[in-house]
Amino acid sequence: MTPARHHLFHRHFSLHAFSTRGFTLIEMLIALSIMGLLVGGSIAGYNKYNTRQIVIQGGKTLASTLRTAQTRARVGDKPSAGCTQLTGYRVIGSATASTYDLRVVCAGVDAGTISTTTLTTGVVIQQAFNVLFSVLSGGVVGAAVAGTNVAVQNNVISGGYRYTISVSASGAIYETGLTSF
C-alpha cells in the first residue's frame, strides 16, 4: 500500500473517526432512562387526573338526580298510573354500593323506582342516604330532616377523592365539592 493510500485508509477507517459519528451505548441508555422516567410520571399524573374527573362526574350526576327529585316534588309531578296521593320523591343509596335509586312515594309508601343510576366503575357511595322531598314544598322529610351529606368517592381506603353534596332540611341542595382523603 502506498503512503498516500495508507493515509486515506486510516483517515476513513480509524477508531477516532467512528467515535465522533454517533452516540455511545451508555449515552443512549441514559437518554432512554430519562425518557422512561418522564413518560412514567406523566402516566401517573394522567391517572390521578382521570380519577378526579370520574369522582366529580359521579357527584354531579348524583346532585342532578337529587335536583330532579326536588323539582318533581315541588311541582307535584304525579305518575300517570298507580298513584292516587303523591307524597314526594325519594333518592336512596346504600353505603359502598355503586347504584342509587330515584323513587316515587305515594300515600307514604314507595310506589316504584323511576330510575336506577349506576356510578362509573371504581366509584361508590360513601355512606347510606335516604332523602325524601315532599310534594309542593320540596323540603326534606324523614331521616334527613336535620340535613344530610351525600357523598360519592373512589373505591380506595386512603389517597382518594370524595365529592360531597349537602341537602338541608328545607330541601336546598349544595355541592360542597371535591376533597381528597
mmCIF file with all atom_site columns, N, CA and C in Angstrom, residues 80-115:
data_model
loop_
_atom_site.group_PDB
_atom_site.id
_atom_site.type_symbol
_atom_site.label_atom_id
_atom_site.label_alt_id
_atom_site.label_comp_id
_atom_site.label_asym_id
_atom_site.label_entity_id
_atom_site.label_seq_id
_atom_site.pdbx_PDB_ins_code
_atom_site.Cartn_x
_atom_site.Cartn_y
_atom_site.Cartn_z
_atom_site.occupancy
_atom_site.B_iso_or_equiv
_atom_site.pdbx_formal_charge
_atom_site.auth_seq_id
_atom_site.auth_comp_id
_atom_site.auth_asym_id
_atom_site.auth_atom_id
_atom_site.pdbx_PDB_model_num
ATOM 1   N N  . SER A 1 80  ? -98.632  8.783  36.031 1.00 0.00 ? 80  SER A N  1
ATOM 2   C CA . SER A 1 80  ? -99.940  8.660  35.380 1.00 0.00 ? 80  SER A CA 1
ATOM 3   C C  . SER A 1 80  ? -100.758 7.499  35.912 1.00 0.00 ? 80  SER A C  1
ATOM 4   N N  . ALA A 1 81  ? -100.122 6.462  36.431 1.00 0.00 ? 81  ALA A N  1
ATOM 5   C CA . ALA A 1 81  ? -100.879 5.302  36.899 1.00 0.00 ? 81  ALA A CA 1
ATOM 6   C C  . ALA A 1 81  ? -100.379 4.851  38.264 1.00 0.00 ? 81  ALA A C  1
ATOM 7   N N  . GLY A 1 82  ? -101.307 4.383  39.096 1.00 0.00 ? 82  GLY A N  1
ATOM 8   C CA . GLY A 1 82  ? -100.947 3.745  40.360 1.00 0.00 ? 82  GLY A CA 1
ATOM 9   C C  . GLY A 1 82  ? -100.640 4.668  41.512 1.00 0.00 ? 82  GLY A C  1
ATOM 10  N N  . CYS A 1 83  ? -100.915 5.954  41.381 1.00 0.00 ? 83  CYS A N  1
ATOM 11  C CA . CYS A 1 83  ? -100.605 6.880  42.471 1.00 0.00 ? 83  CYS A CA 1
ATOM 12  C C  . CYS A 1 83  ? -101.779 7.835  42.648 1.00 0.00 ? 83  CYS A C  1
ATOM 13  N N  . THR A 1 84  ? -102.542 7.612  43.708 1.00 0.00 ? 84  THR A N  1
ATOM 14  C CA . THR A 1 84  ? -103.694 8.479  43.976 1.00 0.00 ? 84  THR A CA 1
ATOM 15  C C  . THR A 1 84  ? -103.309 9.699  44.803 1.00 0.00 ? 84  THR A C  1
ATOM 16  N N  . GLN A 1 85  ? -102.378 9.540  45.736 1.00 0.00 ? 85  GLN A N  1
ATOM 17  C CA . GLN A 1 85  ? -101.946 10.647 46.589 1.00 0.00 ? 85  GLN A CA 1
ATOM 18  C C  . GLN A 1 85  ? -100.420 10.691 46.614 1.00 0.00 ? 85  GLN A C  1
ATOM 19  N N  . LEU A 1 86  ? -99.855  11.652 45.921 1.00 0.00 ? 86  LEU A N  1
ATOM 20  C CA . LEU A 1 86  ? -98.398  11.795 45.848 1.00 0.00 ? 86  LEU A CA 1
ATOM 21  C C  . LEU A 1 86  ? -97.855  12.370 47.151 1.00 0.00 ? 86  LEU A C  1
ATOM 22  N N  . THR A 1 87  ? -96.896  11.646 47.758 1.00 0.00 ? 87  THR A N  1
ATOM 23  C CA . THR A 1 87  ? -96.220  12.123 48.966 1.00 0.00 ? 87  THR A CA 1
ATOM 24  C C  . THR A 1 87  ? -94.951  12.882 48.600 1.00 0.00 ? 87  THR A C  1
ATOM 25  N N  . GLY A 1 88  ? -94.204  12.365 47.636 1.00 0.00 ? 88  GLY A N  1
ATOM 26  C CA . GLY A 1 88  ? -92.969  13.017 47.218 1.00 0.00 ? 88  GLY A CA 1
ATOM 27  C C  . GLY A 1 88  ? -92.093  12.090 46.413 1.00 0.00 ? 88  GLY A C  1
ATOM 28  N N  . TYR A 1 89  ? -90.818  12.462 46.307 1.00 0.00 ? 89  TYR A N  1
ATOM 29  C CA . TYR A 1 89  ? -89.831  11.674 45.568 1.00 0.00 ? 89  TYR A CA 1
ATOM 30  C C  . TYR A 1 89  ? -88.638  11.417 46.473 1.00 0.00 ? 89  TYR A C  1
ATOM 31  N N  . ARG A 1 90  ? -88.145  10.196 46.424 1.00 0.00 ? 90  ARG A N  1
ATOM 32  C CA . ARG A 1 90  ? -87.065  9.744  47.295 1.00 0.00 ? 90  ARG A CA 1
ATOM 33  C C  . ARG A 1 90  ? -85.854  9.357  46.442 1.00 0.00 ? 90  ARG A C  1
ATOM 34  N N  . VAL A 1 91  ? -84.668  9.764  46.935 1.00 0.00 ? 91  VAL A N  1
ATOM 35  C CA . VAL A 1 91  ? -83.401  9.295  46.370 1.00 0.00 ? 91  VAL A CA 1
ATOM 36  C C  . VAL A 1 91  ? -82.741  8.495  47.482 1.00 0.00 ? 91  VAL A C  1
ATOM 37  N N  . ILE A 1 92  ? -82.399  7.250  47.183 1.00 0.00 ? 92  ILE A N  1
ATOM 38  C CA . ILE A 1 92  ? -81.902  6.346  48.224 1.00 0.00 ? 92  ILE A CA 1
ATOM 39  C C  . ILE A 1 92  ? -80.696  5.568  47.701 1.00 0.00 ? 92  ILE A C  1
ATOM 40  N N  . GLY A 1 93  ? -79.681  5.444  48.572 1.00 0.00 ? 93  GLY A N  1
ATOM 41  C CA . GLY A 1 93  ? -78.489  4.686  48.219 1.00 0.00 ? 93  GLY A CA 1
ATOM 42  C C  . GLY A 1 93  ? -77.879  4.037  49.438 1.00 0.00 ? 93  GLY A C  1
ATOM 43  N N  . SER A 1 94  ? -77.190  2.948  49.234 1.00 0.00 ? 94  SER A N  1
ATOM 44  C CA . SER A 1 94  ? -76.548  2.201  50.326 1.00 0.00 ? 94  SER A CA 1
ATOM 45  C C  . SER A 1 94  ? -75.050  2.460  50.319 1.00 0.00 ? 94  SER A C  1
ATOM 46  N N  . ALA A 1 95  ? -74.463  2.402  51.519 1.00 0.00 ? 95  ALA A N  1
ATOM 47  C CA . ALA A 1 95  ? -73.011  2.599  51.650 1.00 0.00 ? 95  ALA A CA 1
ATOM 48  C C  . ALA A 1 95  ? -72.265  1.543  50.848 1.00 0.00 ? 95  ALA A C  1
ATOM 49  N N  . THR A 1 96  ? -71.201  1.959  50.230 1.00 0.00 ? 96  THR A N  1
ATOM 50  C CA . THR A 1 96  ? -70.295  1.162  49.387 1.00 0.00 ? 96  THR A CA 1
ATOM 51  C C  . THR A 1 96  ? -70.982  0.569  48.159 1.00 0.00 ? 96  THR A C  1
ATOM 52  N N  . ALA A 1 97  ? -72.205  0.963  47.870 1.00 0.00 ? 97  ALA A N  1
ATOM 53  C CA . ALA A 1 97  ? -72.886  0.496  46.658 1.00 0.00 ? 97  ALA A CA 1
ATOM 54  C C  . ALA A 1 97  ? -72.479  1.380  45.485 1.00 0.00 ? 97  ALA A C  1
ATOM 55  N N  . SER A 1 98  ? -72.678  0.870  44.289 1.00 0.00 ? 98  SER A N  1
ATOM 56  C CA . SER A 1 98  ? -72.348  1.650  43.099 1.00 0.00 ? 98  SER A CA 1
ATOM 57  C C  . SER A 1 98  ? -73.610  2.090  42.358 1.00 0.00 ? 98  SER A C  1
ATOM 58  N N  . THR A 1 99  ? -74.784  1.896  42.977 1.00 0.00 ? 99  THR A N  1
ATOM 59  C CA . THR A 1 99  ? -76.034  2.348  42.374 1.00 0.00 ? 99  THR A CA 1
ATOM 60  C C  . THR A 1 99  ? -76.890  3.065  43.410 1.00 0.00 ? 99  THR A C  1
ATOM 61  N N  . TYR A 1 100 ? -77.779  3.917  42.936 1.00 0.00 ? 100 TYR A N  1
ATOM 62  C CA . TYR A 1 100 ? -78.777  4.560  43.786 1.00 0.00 ? 100 TYR A CA 1
ATOM 63  C C  . TYR A 1 100 ? -80.054  4.713  42.971 1.00 0.00 ? 100 TYR A C  1
ATOM 64  N N  . ASP A 1 101 ? -81.182  4.864  43.685 1.00 0.00 ? 101 ASP A N  1
ATOM 65  C CA . ASP A 1 101 ? -82.498  4.880  43.034 1.00 0.00 ? 101 ASP A CA 1
ATOM 66  C C  . ASP A 1 101 ? -83.194  6.210  43.231 1.00 0.00 ? 101 ASP A C  1
ATOM 67  N N  . LEU A 1 102 ? -83.984  6.581  42.227 1.00 0.00 ? 102 LEU A N  1
ATOM 68  C CA . LEU A 1 102 ? -84.960  7.662  42.329 1.00 0.00 ? 102 LEU A CA 1
ATOM 69  C C  . LEU A 1 102 ? -86.321  6.984  42.353 1.00 0.00 ? 102 LEU A C  1
ATOM 70  N N  . ARG A 1 103 ? -87.067  7.187  43.439 1.00 0.00 ? 103 ARG A N  1
ATOM 71  C CA . ARG A 1 103 ? -88.348  6.502  43.620 1.00 0.00 ? 103 ARG A CA 1
ATOM 72  C C  . ARG A 1 103 ? -89.469  7.504  43.831 1.00 0.00 ? 103 ARG A C  1
ATOM 73  N N  . VAL A 1 104 ? -90.665  7.102  43.434 1.00 0.00 ? 104 VAL A N  1
ATOM 74  C CA . VAL A 1 104 ? -91.857  7.886  43.705 1.00 0.00 ? 104 VAL A CA 1
ATOM 75  C C  . VAL A 1 104 ? -92.514  7.318  44.958 1.00 0.00 ? 104 VAL A C  1
ATOM 76  N N  . VAL A 1 105 ? -93.004  8.221  45.832 1.00 0.00 ? 105 VAL A N  1
ATOM 77  C CA . VAL A 1 105 ? -93.647  7.814  47.078 1.00 0.00 ? 105 VAL A CA 1
ATOM 78  C C  . VAL A 1 105 ? -95.099  8.300  47.027 1.00 0.00 ? 105 VAL A C  1
ATOM 79  N N  . CYS A 1 106 ? -96.035  7.345  47.103 1.00 0.00 ? 106 CYS A N  1
ATOM 80  C CA . CYS A 1 106 ? -97.463  7.656  47.064 1.00 0.00 ? 106 CYS A CA 1
ATOM 81  C C  . CYS A 1 106 ? -98.115  7.166  48.345 1.00 0.00 ? 106 CYS A C  1
ATOM 82  N N  . ALA A 1 107 ? -98.900  8.038  48.978 1.00 0.00 ? 107 ALA A N  1
ATOM 83  C CA . ALA A 1 107 ? -99.600  7.714  50.226 1.00 0.00 ? 107 ALA A CA 1
ATOM 84  C C  . ALA A 1 107 ? -98.636  7.158  51.280 1.00 0.00 ? 107 ALA A C  1
ATOM 85  N N  . GLY A 1 108 ? -97.423  7.705  51.323 1.00 0.00 ? 108 GLY A N  1
ATOM 86  C CA . GLY A 1 108 ? -96.446  7.325  52.331 1.00 0.00 ? 108 GLY A CA 1
ATOM 87  C C  . GLY A 1 108 ? -95.673  6.049  52.058 1.00 0.00 ? 108 GLY A C  1
ATOM 88  N N  . VAL A 1 109 ? -95.894  5.406  50.896 1.00 0.00 ? 109 VAL A N  1
ATOM 89  C CA . VAL A 1 109 ? -95.254  4.135  50.572 1.00 0.00 ? 109 VAL A CA 1
ATOM 90  C C  . VAL A 1 109 ? -94.522  4.258  49.232 1.00 0.00 ? 109 VAL A C  1
ATOM 91  N N  . ASP A 1 110 ? -93.318  3.653  49.157 1.00 0.00 ? 110 ASP A N  1
ATOM 92  C CA . ASP A 1 110 ? -92.625  3.635  47.866 1.00 0.00 ? 110 ASP A CA 1
ATOM 93  C C  . ASP A 1 110 ? -93.507  2.953  46.827 1.00 0.00 ? 110 ASP A C  1
ATOM 94  N N  . ALA A 1 111 ? -93.811  3.687  45.754 1.00 0.00 ? 111 ALA A N  1
ATOM 95  C CA . ALA A 1 111 ? -94.711  3.160  44.728 1.00 0.00 ? 111 ALA A CA 1
ATOM 96  C C  . ALA A 1 111 ? -93.970  2.662  43.499 1.00 0.00 ? 111 ALA A C  1
ATOM 97  N N  . GLY A 1 112 ? -92.684  2.792  43.477 1.00 0.00 ? 112 GLY A N  1
ATOM 98  C CA . GLY A 1 112 ? -91.927  2.285  42.337 1.00 0.00 ? 112 GLY A CA 1
ATOM 99  C C  . GLY A 1 112 ? -90.656  3.066  42.094 1.00 0.00 ? 112 GLY A C  1
ATOM 100 N N  . THR A 1 113 ? -89.737  2.427  41.398 1.00 0.00 ? 113 THR A N  1
ATOM 101 C CA . THR A 1 113 ? -88.463  3.050  41.058 1.00 0.00 ? 113 THR A CA 1
ATOM 102 C C  . THR A 1 113 ? -88.592  3.715  39.697 1.00 0.00 ? 113 THR A C  1
ATOM 103 N N  . ILE A 1 114 ? -88.290  4.976  39.642 1.00 0.00 ? 114 ILE A N  1
ATOM 104 C CA . ILE A 1 114 ? -88.326  5.711  38.377 1.00 0.00 ? 114 ILE A CA 1
ATOM 105 C C  . ILE A 1 114 ? -87.044  5.458  37.600 1.00 0.00 ? 114 ILE A C  1
ATOM 106 N N  . SER A 1 115 ? -85.919  5.504  38.300 1.00 0.00 ? 115 SER A N  1
ATOM 107 C CA . SER A 1 115 ? -84.640  5.239  37.636 1.00 0.00 ? 115 SER A CA 1
ATOM 108 C C  . SER A 1 115 ? -83.617  4.732  38.642 1.00 0.00 ? 115 SER A C  1
#
